[in-house]
XYZ file of C-alpha atoms in Angstrom:
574
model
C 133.902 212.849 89.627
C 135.957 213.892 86.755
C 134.734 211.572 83.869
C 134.312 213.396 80.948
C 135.875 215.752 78.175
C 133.545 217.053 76.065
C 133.334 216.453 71.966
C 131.232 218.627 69.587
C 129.029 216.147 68.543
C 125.553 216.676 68.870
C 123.230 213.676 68.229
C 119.359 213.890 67.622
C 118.293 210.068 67.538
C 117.508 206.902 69.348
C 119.003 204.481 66.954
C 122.015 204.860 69.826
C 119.769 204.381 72.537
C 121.228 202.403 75.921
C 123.548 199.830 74.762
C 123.586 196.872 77.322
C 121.557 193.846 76.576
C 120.970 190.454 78.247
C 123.739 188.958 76.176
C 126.576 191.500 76.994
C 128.509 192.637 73.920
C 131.784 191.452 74.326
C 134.169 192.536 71.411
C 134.193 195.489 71.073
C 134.808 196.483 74.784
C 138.098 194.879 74.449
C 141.314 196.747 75.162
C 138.978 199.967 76.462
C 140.816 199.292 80.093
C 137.477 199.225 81.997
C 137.807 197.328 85.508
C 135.865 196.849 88.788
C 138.198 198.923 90.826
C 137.067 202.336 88.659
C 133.137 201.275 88.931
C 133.051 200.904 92.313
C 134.561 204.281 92.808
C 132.606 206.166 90.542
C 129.141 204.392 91.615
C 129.510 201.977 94.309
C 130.820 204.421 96.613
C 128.344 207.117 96.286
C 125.118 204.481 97.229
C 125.149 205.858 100.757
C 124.221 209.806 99.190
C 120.540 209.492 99.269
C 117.388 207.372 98.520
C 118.133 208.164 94.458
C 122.092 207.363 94.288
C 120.839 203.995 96.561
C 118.253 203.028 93.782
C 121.207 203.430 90.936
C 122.902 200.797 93.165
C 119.937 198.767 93.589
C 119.606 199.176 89.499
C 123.159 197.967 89.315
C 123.287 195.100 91.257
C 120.558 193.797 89.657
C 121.578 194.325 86.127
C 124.286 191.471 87.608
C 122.097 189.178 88.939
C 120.253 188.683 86.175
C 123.502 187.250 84.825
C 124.232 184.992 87.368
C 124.065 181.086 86.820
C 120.725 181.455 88.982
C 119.245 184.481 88.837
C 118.724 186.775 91.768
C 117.427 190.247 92.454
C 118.070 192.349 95.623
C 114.454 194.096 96.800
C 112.873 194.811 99.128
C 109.656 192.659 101.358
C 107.488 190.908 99.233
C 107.098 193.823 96.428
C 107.571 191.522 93.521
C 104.629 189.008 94.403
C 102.817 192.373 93.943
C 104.094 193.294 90.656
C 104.487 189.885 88.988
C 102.004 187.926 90.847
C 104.343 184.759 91.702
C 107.963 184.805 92.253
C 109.616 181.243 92.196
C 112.608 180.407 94.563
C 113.404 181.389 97.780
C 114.604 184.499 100.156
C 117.376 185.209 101.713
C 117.282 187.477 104.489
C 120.720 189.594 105.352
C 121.965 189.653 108.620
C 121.103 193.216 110.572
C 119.208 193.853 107.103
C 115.811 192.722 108.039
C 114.284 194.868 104.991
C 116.496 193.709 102.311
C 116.540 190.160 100.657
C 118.145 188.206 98.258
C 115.232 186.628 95.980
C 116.059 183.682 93.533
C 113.588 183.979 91.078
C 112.059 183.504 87.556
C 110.423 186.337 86.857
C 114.039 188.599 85.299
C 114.085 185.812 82.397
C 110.737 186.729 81.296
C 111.997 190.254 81.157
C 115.091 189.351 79.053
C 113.626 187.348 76.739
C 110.179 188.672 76.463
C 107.419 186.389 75.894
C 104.511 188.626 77.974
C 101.076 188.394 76.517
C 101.377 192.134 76.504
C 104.177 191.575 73.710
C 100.969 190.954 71.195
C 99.792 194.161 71.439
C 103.198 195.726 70.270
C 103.920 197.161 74.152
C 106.274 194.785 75.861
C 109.278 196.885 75.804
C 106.566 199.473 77.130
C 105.920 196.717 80.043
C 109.397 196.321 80.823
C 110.203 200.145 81.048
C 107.085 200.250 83.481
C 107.821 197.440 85.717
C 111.952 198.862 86.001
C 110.586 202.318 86.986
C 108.377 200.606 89.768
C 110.933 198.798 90.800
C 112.937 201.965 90.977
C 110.550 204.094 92.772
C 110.070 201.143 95.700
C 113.796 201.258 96.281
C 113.607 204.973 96.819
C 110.658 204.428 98.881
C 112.397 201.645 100.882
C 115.010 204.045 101.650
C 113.297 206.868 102.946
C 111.049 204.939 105.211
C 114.285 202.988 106.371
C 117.439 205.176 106.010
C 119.762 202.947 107.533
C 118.992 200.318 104.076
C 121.420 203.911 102.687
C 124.481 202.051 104.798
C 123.643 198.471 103.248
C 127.479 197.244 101.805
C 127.151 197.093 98.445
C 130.610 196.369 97.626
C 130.934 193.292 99.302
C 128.018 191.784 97.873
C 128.858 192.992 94.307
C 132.388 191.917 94.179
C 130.830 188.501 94.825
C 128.266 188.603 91.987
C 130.746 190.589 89.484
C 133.056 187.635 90.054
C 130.356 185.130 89.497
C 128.890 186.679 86.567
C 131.992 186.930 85.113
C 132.976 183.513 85.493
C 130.017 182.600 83.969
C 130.650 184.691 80.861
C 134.449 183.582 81.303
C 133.356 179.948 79.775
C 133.146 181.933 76.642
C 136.565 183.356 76.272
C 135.380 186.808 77.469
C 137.038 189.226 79.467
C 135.399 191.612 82.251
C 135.789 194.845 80.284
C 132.618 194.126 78.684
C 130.655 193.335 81.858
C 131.746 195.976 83.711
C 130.394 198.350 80.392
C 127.162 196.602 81.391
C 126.885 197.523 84.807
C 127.696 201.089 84.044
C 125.223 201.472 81.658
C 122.872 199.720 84.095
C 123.475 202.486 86.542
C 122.676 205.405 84.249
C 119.367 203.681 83.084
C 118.483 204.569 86.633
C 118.426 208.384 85.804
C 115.616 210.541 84.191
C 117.897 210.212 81.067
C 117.579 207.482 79.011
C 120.103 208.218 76.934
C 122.629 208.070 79.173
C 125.444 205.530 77.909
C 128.940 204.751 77.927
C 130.129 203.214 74.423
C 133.346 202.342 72.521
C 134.754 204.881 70.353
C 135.376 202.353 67.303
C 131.452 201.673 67.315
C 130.414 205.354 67.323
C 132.830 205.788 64.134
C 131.595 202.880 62.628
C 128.210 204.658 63.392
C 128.578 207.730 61.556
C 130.637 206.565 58.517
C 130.101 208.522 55.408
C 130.705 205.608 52.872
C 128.297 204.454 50.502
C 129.201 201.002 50.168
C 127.636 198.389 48.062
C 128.019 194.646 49.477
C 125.862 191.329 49.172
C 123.715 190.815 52.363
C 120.030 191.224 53.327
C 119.682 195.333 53.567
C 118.436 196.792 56.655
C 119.314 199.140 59.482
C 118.882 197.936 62.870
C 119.450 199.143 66.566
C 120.523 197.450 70.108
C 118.369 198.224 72.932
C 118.090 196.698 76.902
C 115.444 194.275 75.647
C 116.901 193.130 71.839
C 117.952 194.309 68.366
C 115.279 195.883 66.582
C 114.739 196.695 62.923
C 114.238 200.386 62.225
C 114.790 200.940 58.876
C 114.441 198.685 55.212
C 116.023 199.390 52.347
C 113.854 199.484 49.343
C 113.607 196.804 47.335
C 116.190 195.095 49.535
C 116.008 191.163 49.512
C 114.868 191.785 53.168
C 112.228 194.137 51.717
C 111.564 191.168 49.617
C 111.440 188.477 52.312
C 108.880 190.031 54.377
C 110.847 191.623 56.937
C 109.334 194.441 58.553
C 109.959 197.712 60.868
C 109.811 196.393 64.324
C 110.789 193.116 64.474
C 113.058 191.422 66.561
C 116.233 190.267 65.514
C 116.965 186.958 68.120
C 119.020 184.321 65.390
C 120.915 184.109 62.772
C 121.181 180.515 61.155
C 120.282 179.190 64.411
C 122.268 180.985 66.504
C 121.874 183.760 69.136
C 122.381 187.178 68.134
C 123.137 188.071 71.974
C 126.792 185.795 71.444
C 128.002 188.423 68.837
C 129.308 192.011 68.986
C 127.943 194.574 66.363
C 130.729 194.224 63.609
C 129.963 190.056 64.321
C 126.626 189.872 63.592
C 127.225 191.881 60.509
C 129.758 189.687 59.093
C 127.266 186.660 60.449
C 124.458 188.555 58.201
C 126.451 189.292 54.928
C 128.280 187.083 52.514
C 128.258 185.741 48.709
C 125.629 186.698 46.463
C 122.666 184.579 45.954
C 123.447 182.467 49.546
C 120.460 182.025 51.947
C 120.760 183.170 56.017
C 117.638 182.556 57.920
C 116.935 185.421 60.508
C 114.482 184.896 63.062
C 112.713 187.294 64.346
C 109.593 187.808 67.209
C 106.452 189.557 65.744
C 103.222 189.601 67.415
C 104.256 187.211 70.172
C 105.234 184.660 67.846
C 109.275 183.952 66.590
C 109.402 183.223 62.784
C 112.399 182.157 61.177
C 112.629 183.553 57.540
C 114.884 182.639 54.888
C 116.598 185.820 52.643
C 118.946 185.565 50.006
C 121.501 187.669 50.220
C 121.594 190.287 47.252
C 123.425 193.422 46.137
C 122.894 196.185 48.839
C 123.756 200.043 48.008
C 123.854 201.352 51.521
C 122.858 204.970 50.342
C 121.352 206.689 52.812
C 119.417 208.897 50.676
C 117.653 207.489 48.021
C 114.848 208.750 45.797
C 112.728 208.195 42.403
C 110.743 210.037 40.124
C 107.094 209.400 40.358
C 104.652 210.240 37.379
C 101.072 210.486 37.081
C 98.549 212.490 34.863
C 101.422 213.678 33.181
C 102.799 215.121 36.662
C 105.898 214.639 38.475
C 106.745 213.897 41.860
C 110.147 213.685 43.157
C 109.904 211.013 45.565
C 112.733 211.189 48.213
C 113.654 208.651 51.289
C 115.945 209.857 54.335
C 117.009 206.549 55.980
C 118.573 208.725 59.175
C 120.925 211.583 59.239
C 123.574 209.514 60.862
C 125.822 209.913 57.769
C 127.947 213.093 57.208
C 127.138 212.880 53.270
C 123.050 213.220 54.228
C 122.185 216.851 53.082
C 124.687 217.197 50.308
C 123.455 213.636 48.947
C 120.011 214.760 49.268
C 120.692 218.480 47.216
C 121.923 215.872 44.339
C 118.989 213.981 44.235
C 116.385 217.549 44.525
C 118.620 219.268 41.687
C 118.512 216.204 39.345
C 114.520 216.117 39.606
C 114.135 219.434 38.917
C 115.966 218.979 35.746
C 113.564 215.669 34.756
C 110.434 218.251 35.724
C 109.390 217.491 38.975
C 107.550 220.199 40.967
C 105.975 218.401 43.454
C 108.076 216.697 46.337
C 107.627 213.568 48.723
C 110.288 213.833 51.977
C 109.865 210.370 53.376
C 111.384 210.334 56.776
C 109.237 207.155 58.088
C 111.009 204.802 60.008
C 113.963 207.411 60.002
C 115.534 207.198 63.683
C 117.089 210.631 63.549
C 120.847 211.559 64.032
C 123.076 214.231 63.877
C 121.401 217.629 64.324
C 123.825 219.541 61.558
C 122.068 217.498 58.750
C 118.780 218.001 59.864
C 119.156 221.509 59.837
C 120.716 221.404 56.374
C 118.043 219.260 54.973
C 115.137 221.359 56.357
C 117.187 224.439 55.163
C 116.416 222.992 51.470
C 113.153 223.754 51.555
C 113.587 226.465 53.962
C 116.351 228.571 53.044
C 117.799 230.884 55.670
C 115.220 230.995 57.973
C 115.688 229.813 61.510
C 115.515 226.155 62.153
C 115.501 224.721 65.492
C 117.312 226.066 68.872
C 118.123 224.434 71.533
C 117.981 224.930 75.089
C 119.994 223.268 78.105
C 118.235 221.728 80.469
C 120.687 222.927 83.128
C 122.631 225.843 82.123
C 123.608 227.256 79.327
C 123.245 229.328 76.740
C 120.736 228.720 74.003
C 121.683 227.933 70.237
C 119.840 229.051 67.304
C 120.314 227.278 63.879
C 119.493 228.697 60.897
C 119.293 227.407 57.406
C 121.551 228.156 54.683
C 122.085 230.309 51.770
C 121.272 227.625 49.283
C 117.407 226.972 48.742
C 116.613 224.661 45.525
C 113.016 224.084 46.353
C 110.905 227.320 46.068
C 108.015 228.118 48.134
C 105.970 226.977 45.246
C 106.886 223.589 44.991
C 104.144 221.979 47.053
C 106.395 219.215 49.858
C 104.372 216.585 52.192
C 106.504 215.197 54.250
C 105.604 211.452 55.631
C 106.245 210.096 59.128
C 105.247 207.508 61.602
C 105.536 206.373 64.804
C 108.943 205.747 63.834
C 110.312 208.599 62.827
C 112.568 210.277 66.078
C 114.229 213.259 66.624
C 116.416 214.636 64.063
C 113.484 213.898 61.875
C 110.864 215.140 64.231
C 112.936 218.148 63.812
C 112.699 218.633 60.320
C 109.138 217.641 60.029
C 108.384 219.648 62.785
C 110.469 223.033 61.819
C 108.268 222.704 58.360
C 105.566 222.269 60.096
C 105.519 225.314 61.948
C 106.056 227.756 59.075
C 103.386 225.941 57.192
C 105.811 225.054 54.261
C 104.804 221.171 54.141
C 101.886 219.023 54.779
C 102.862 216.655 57.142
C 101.334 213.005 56.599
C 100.860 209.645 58.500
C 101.006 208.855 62.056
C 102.766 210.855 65.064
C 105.870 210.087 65.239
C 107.873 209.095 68.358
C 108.211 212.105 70.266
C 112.005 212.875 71.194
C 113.101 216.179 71.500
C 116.117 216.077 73.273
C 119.611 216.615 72.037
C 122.609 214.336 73.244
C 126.351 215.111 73.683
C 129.205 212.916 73.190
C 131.792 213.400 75.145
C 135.049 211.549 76.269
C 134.610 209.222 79.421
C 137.471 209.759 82.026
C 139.922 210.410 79.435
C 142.719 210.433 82.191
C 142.037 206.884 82.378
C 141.169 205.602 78.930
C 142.191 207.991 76.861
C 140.185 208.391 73.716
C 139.066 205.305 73.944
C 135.059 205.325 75.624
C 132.754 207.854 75.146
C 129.566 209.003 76.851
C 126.238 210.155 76.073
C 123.941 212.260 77.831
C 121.525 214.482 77.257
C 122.154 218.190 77.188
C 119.377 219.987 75.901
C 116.104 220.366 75.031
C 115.335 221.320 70.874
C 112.374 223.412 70.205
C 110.860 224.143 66.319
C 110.266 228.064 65.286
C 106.699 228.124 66.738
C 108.156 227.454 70.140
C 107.205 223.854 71.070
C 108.824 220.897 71.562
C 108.135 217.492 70.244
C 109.036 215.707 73.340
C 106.351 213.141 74.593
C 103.521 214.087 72.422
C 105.740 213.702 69.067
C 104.854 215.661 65.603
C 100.874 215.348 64.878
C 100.464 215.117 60.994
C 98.028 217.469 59.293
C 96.764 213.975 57.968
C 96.779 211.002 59.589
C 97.056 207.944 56.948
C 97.738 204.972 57.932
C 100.317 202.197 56.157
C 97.016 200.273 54.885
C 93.650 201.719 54.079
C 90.602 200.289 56.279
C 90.220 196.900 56.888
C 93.836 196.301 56.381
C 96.215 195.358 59.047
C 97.482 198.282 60.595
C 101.445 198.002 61.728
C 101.803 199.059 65.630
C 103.972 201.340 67.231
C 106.508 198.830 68.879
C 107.428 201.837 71.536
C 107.372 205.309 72.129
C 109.971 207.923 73.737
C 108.117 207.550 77.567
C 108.804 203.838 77.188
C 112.687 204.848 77.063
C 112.147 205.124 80.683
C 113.973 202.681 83.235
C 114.288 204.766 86.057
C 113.172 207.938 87.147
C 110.219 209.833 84.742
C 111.358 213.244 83.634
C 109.220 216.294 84.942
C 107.668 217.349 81.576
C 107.616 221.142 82.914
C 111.227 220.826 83.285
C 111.434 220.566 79.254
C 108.255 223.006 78.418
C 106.313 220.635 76.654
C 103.127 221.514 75.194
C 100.308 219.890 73.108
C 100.177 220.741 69.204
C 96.913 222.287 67.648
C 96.140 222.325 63.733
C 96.503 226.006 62.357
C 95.206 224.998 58.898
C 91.892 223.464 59.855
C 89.902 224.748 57.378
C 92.329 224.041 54.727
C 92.789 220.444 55.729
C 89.167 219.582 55.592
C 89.113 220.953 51.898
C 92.251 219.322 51.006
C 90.534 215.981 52.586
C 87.220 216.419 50.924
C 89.311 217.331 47.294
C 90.766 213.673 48.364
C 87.710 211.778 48.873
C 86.133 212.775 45.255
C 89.199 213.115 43.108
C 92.007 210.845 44.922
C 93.299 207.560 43.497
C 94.962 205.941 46.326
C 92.135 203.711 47.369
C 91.517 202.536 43.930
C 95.617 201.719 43.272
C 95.501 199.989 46.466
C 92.305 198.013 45.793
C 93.559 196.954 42.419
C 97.250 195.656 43.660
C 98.443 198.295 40.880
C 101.502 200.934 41.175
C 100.434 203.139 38.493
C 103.747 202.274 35.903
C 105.707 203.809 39.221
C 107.074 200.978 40.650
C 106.005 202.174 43.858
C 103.225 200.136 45.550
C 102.765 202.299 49.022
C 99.205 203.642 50.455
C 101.033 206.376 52.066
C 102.671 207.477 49.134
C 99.783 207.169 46.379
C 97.788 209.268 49.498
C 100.623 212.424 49.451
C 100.709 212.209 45.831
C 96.382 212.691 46.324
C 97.005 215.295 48.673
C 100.350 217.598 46.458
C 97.144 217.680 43.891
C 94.633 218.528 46.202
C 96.859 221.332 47.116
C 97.156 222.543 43.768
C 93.013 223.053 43.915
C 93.158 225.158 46.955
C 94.838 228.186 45.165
């Protein structure tokens, strides 16, 4: 199959992760030319190739029913009673199929709209992932131990639910190219790749714009995944910094409404407007959906932000990577390094929590700060291929003195794994908070069946594999800090993980000796415990924290007042 055309554009990050949600996003497929005719020959018609190709169609048929009217799910026996416990409705049995039914059941809107008990403990999407890939293996085991399911007729039976589906959606004013993006995207969840996607070219632009606009709205970043929008990223100080909005939660209304009915560029226009006017977001936390009231405020969308931090008579320059989506990302963070030097800061925060990654190019330029020329990353393809090396550049504003911690979490993915990581492993920063998400592939956009759509659709895959200069890769087991510290000290609520990279999942698991990966080990052990006991009698953080102060700052954050502790620690080890 001829599909694609390939772009140099090499993506680190999983704020672009699968695209195709419950509520299918409807404008901005329009006018790509997708239609049913193209699927069916590009999937459809492949379903008879072997157990794997049949569970794609399996994975696609039932990323349909679950729009239908009444929802229904092709399997196989009575495998969901085993994996759900109850299914609701009634089978169908196919003629001359007696191992394949038809089951009208409940159990796909609980998956949609998640409201598992298992969603208190921050691991629903986890859940999901796990019950899709089970789901996926029985098909492939259905089809061994019966190879004639391999001739079942898909097409006959999909036409039927496309058309039903879309009539469905029809009662909205939508068109099929949008439903048809779903179904594709359904497909490739099947693989081992779960960043395998098909997406409009005008939202990837949108993506990677290099503006830094200002406009009245509620200030965070947020990304679309099979089960939701999420919130990755806050903008400090933001009013929805102010409101209580955290990382993690899930967007599901605005004013009332659904935020399935709107495309992208929608629910931002739903989401900004005149200054000092009130939207109410809800969101699902914890099992529970709050609706909370923001005013909309002045937003800077910088993507790099920082501030000058002072304490006995020291200063730290404090400095925030939202993601390295934007083009402007290293040279905007240079700015900000050069301008603290000049107000006498030798000591330096990176904060890449929360920070979903992006493009690889800035990530290498931004580690190259501290860094210089020294080699950064390389990557490796996971089928052929030659592999890259990326170095740092020429310029190098912080020296080798200048004592950096760098802060993650759980949130923090890929292109920021990779500059945590490639610091890391020449022992250049102390790396502190939680390990982050563990993604250490590197995706490729490239044009989808340009012969057809022109320039119009691209897809993403995954081509490689990055690994840091000591060899390893982050992938699965994520970047361990030298310190863990969590957002609150003891006895304060601690802010779950919402999901990790093997929760990506939703069909096949990756062999993790096909990518190399290997656990981490601390090289500075002895070091670290000194720098912790240093912490213990001299540090501050606790006492800040305690006393609901920020030091004349402005900053009130554990994990900061903790890697301003250790930077002075440091300083005692020499």
């Amino acid at each position: 199959m001829r599909w694609l055309f390939l772009l140099s554009s090499l993506v680190v990050g999983f704020q672009t992760s699968p695209i195709w949600a419950q509520e299918v996003d409807e404008e901005s497929w329009k006018g790509t030319g997708l239609d049913l005719a193209q699927f069916q020959q590009d999937i459809l018609r492949h379903c008879e190739d072997g157990p794997e190709q049949f569970a794609v169609c399996v994975r696609a048929m039932n990323s349909l029913g679950e729009l239908l009217p009444s929802p229904m799910i092709l399997t196989f026996g009575g495998f969901p009673r085993v994996l759900i416990g109850h299914t609701a409705g009634v089978e169908t049995e196919l003629p001359g199929r007696g191992a394949i039914r038809f089951l009208k059941t409940t159990w796909l809107k609980k998956l949609a709209r998640p409201f598992h008990p298992e969603e208190k403990s921050g691991r629903w999407p986890g859940r999901r992932a796990e019950i899709l890939r089970e789901l996926f293996a029985h098909s492939i085991e259905a089809a061994k131990k019966n190879p004639e399911i391999l001739f079942f007729d898909f097409q006959v039976w999909f036409r039927e639910w496309f058309f039903k589906a879309l009539k469905k959606k029809n009662e909205t004013g939508s068109g099929p190219e949008a439903l048809i993006a779903h179904v594709y995207n359904a497909a490739f969840s099947a693989s081992p790749d779960p960043y395998q996607q098909i997406t409009p070219v005008a939202v990837y632009e949108e993506s990677v714009s290099t503006d830094h606009e200002e406009y009245f709205g509620v200030g965070f970043h947020s990304f679309r995944m099979r089960h939701g929008i999420f919130v990755s990223a806050i903008y400090p100080g933001s009013p929805a910094e102010k409101a209580g909005i955290q990382v993690g939660d899930r967007l599901v209304s605005v004013n009332g409404k659904r935020v399935g009915i709107f495309s992208p560029q929608q629910l931002t226009g739903q989401i900004r407007g005149p200054k000092g006017t009130q939207v109410t977001l809800g969101v699902r936390r914890d099992g529970k959906t709050l609706l909370i009231p923001v005013f909309r405020g002045p937003v800077r969308s910088d993507n790099v932000r920082g501030r000058l931090l002072e304490r006995d008579g020291k200063r730290y320059a404090w400095i925030r990577v939202l993601s390295f989506s934007s083009l402007d990302t290293a040279s905007d963070l240079k700015a900000l390094v050069v301008a603290f030097q000049k107000q006498g800061a030798e000591k330096f925060i990176l904060d890449l929590r929360n920070n979903p990654g992006g493009s690889i190019n800035q990530a290498v330029e931004v580690a190259s700060v501290f860094l210089g020329e020294k080699k950064i990353v390389s990557t490796h393809p996971i089928d052929a291929g030659f592999v890259r090396n990326y170095y740092g550049t020429l310029w190098q504003p912080v020296s080798a003195k200048e004592p950096l911690v760098v802060l993650v979490n759980a949130n923090s993915a890929s292109a920021s794994e990779l500059v945590a990581g490639s610091l890391q492993s020449y022992r250049r920063a102390w790396i502190v908070g939680d390990r982050t998400f563990g993604k250490g592939l590197v995706q490729n956009y490239q044009y989808f069946a340009p012969e057809r759509f022109d320039d119009r659709i691209l897809y993403k895959s995954t081509t490689d594999v990055f690994r840091l200069p000591s060899g390893r890769t982050p992938h699965f087991y994520g970047i361990i800090p030298d310190f863990e510290v969590t957002r609150f000290p003891n006895g304060e609520p601690i802010q779950k993980a919402f999901f990790r990279e093997m929760d990506m999942y939703e069909g096949a698991l990756p062999r993790m000796e096909q990518f190399g990966v290997s656990k981490w080990t601390q090289p500075r052990e002895e070091q670290v415990k000194k720098i912790e006991q240093c912490r213990k009698k001299t540090g501050s953080a606790d006492r800040l924290w305690k006393k609901r102060e920020d030091d004349g700052s402005g900053v009130f954050d554990f994990q900061v007042f903790s890697a301003v502790d250790i930077l002075n620690c440091v300083d005692r080890l020499e």
